[in-house]
Amino acid sequence: MAHDTSGADALRGVVLFAHGSRDPLWRAPIEAVEARMRQQAPGLEVRCAYLELAEPDLPTAVRGLAARGVRRLTVVPMFLGTGKHAREDLPQLVQALRAEHPDMAITVQGAIGEDVRMTALMAEIASAETATQG
């Protein structure tokens, strides 16, 4: 029997989904976003997950969130653009996760790098760095 996942009181979660790397320094910025989100919204369940080369993968992260009672999940692709991973790999993974977790409403945002706020911030940072170089 499916539960109502649309209610405002349903426990919410976010997965920051990135490519992954064996290098722990590569993961540091994504994990910093996770830590900041947890600090800003203590009631929100936030996890990082990776396509490859790092743990946990997306299915493992989602299973952990489901075990904690998350019923409304947003997956945030931590990519600069919508390439093959965001366009093909992620939808396939999410389709399988929806079948595995029918009581969980799973939504996927667009690639974070395509958000106008992010492109504006990147331009601002790049411009500031260029200006300081004289």
XYZ file of C-alpha atoms in Angstrom:
134
model
C 0.000 0.000 0.000
C 1.434 3.382 -1.018
C 1.634 6.154 1.544
C 0.759 9.793 0.920
C 4.050 11.499 0.038
C 2.520 14.858 -0.819
C 1.887 16.118 2.708
C 3.823 19.028 4.114
C 4.785 16.893 7.112
C 6.539 14.250 4.980
C 10.225 14.070 5.857
C 12.252 15.769 3.123
C 15.657 14.891 1.800
C 18.184 16.136 -0.733
C 20.881 14.178 -2.525
C 23.740 16.170 -4.036
C 24.620 13.925 -6.986
C 28.087 14.316 -8.496
C 30.339 12.390 -10.859
C 32.805 11.176 -8.260
C 36.569 10.856 -7.990
C 39.048 8.702 -6.113
C 40.679 11.919 -4.902
C 39.132 13.049 -1.593
C 40.148 16.647 -2.361
C 37.801 16.576 -5.365
C 34.883 15.656 -3.081
C 35.597 18.411 -0.539
C 33.539 21.193 -2.214
C 30.472 18.959 -2.588
C 30.779 17.772 0.987
C 31.086 21.430 2.063
C 27.747 22.153 0.348
C 26.250 19.186 2.216
C 27.576 20.471 5.562
C 26.313 23.986 4.913
C 22.846 22.740 3.963
C 22.674 20.637 7.139
C 23.655 23.663 9.210
C 21.107 25.950 7.522
C 18.234 23.439 7.594
C 18.722 20.982 10.479
C 15.454 19.147 9.725
C 16.468 18.430 6.131
C 18.183 15.104 5.422
C 21.103 15.882 3.076
C 23.503 13.386 1.519
C 26.149 13.344 -1.189
C 26.098 10.535 -3.752
C 28.343 9.743 -6.668
C 27.971 8.154 -10.083
C 31.325 6.379 -9.864
C 34.751 6.302 -8.226
C 33.419 7.324 -4.782
C 30.924 6.139 -2.207
C 28.067 6.165 -1.638
C 26.423 5.682 -4.998
C 22.929 7.081 -5.563
C 20.972 3.884 -4.781
C 22.857 3.443 -1.489
C 22.248 7.057 -0.452
C 18.542 6.835 -1.307
C 18.148 3.553 0.585
C 19.708 5.188 3.631
C 17.356 8.157 3.395
C 14.351 5.863 2.953
C 15.402 3.988 6.095
C 15.421 7.328 7.949
C 11.843 7.982 6.834
C 12.403 10.385 3.935
C 9.349 10.406 1.676
C 10.021 13.520 -0.443
C 13.426 13.545 -2.109
C 15.091 16.053 -4.405
C 18.150 15.004 -6.389
C 20.420 17.919 -7.286
C 22.854 17.172 -10.142
C 26.084 18.901 -9.116
C 27.196 19.327 -12.730
C 28.075 22.519 -14.599
C 25.848 21.478 -17.486
C 23.443 18.822 -18.664
C 25.784 16.340 -20.274
C 25.445 12.594 -20.725
C 25.432 11.823 -16.999
C 22.586 14.244 -16.227
C 20.717 13.530 -19.450
C 21.002 9.719 -19.606
C 22.591 8.077 -16.560
C 20.721 9.983 -13.854
C 17.210 9.499 -15.318
C 17.849 5.741 -15.587
C 18.996 5.592 -11.972
C 16.010 7.635 -10.782
C 13.555 5.482 -12.731
C 14.913 2.379 -10.973
C 14.813 4.145 -7.594
C 11.184 5.167 -8.093
C 10.334 1.506 -8.730
C 12.318 0.429 -5.654
C 10.793 3.149 -3.430
C 7.169 3.663 -4.541
C 6.370 5.467 -1.265
C 8.978 8.153 -1.988
C 8.312 11.136 -4.258
C 11.598 11.716 -6.114
C 12.174 14.880 -8.128
C 15.293 15.885 -10.047
C 16.445 19.477 -10.420
C 18.333 20.771 -13.429
C 22.126 20.758 -13.421
C 23.209 23.235 -10.752
C 25.654 24.972 -13.095
C 22.803 25.959 -15.414
C 20.925 27.881 -12.724
C 21.106 31.604 -13.565
C 22.229 32.370 -9.995
C 25.156 29.998 -10.397
C 26.225 31.355 -13.791
C 26.028 34.897 -12.387
C 28.131 33.904 -9.375
C 30.731 32.173 -11.546
C 30.957 35.245 -13.796
C 31.332 37.497 -10.746
C 34.096 35.340 -9.281
C 35.926 35.069 -12.624
C 35.652 38.839 -13.174
C 36.950 39.610 -9.689
C 39.922 37.299 -10.156
C 40.696 38.882 -13.528
C 40.443 42.412 -12.088
C 42.911 41.648 -9.283
C 45.498 40.468 -11.794
C 45.683 43.983 -13.147
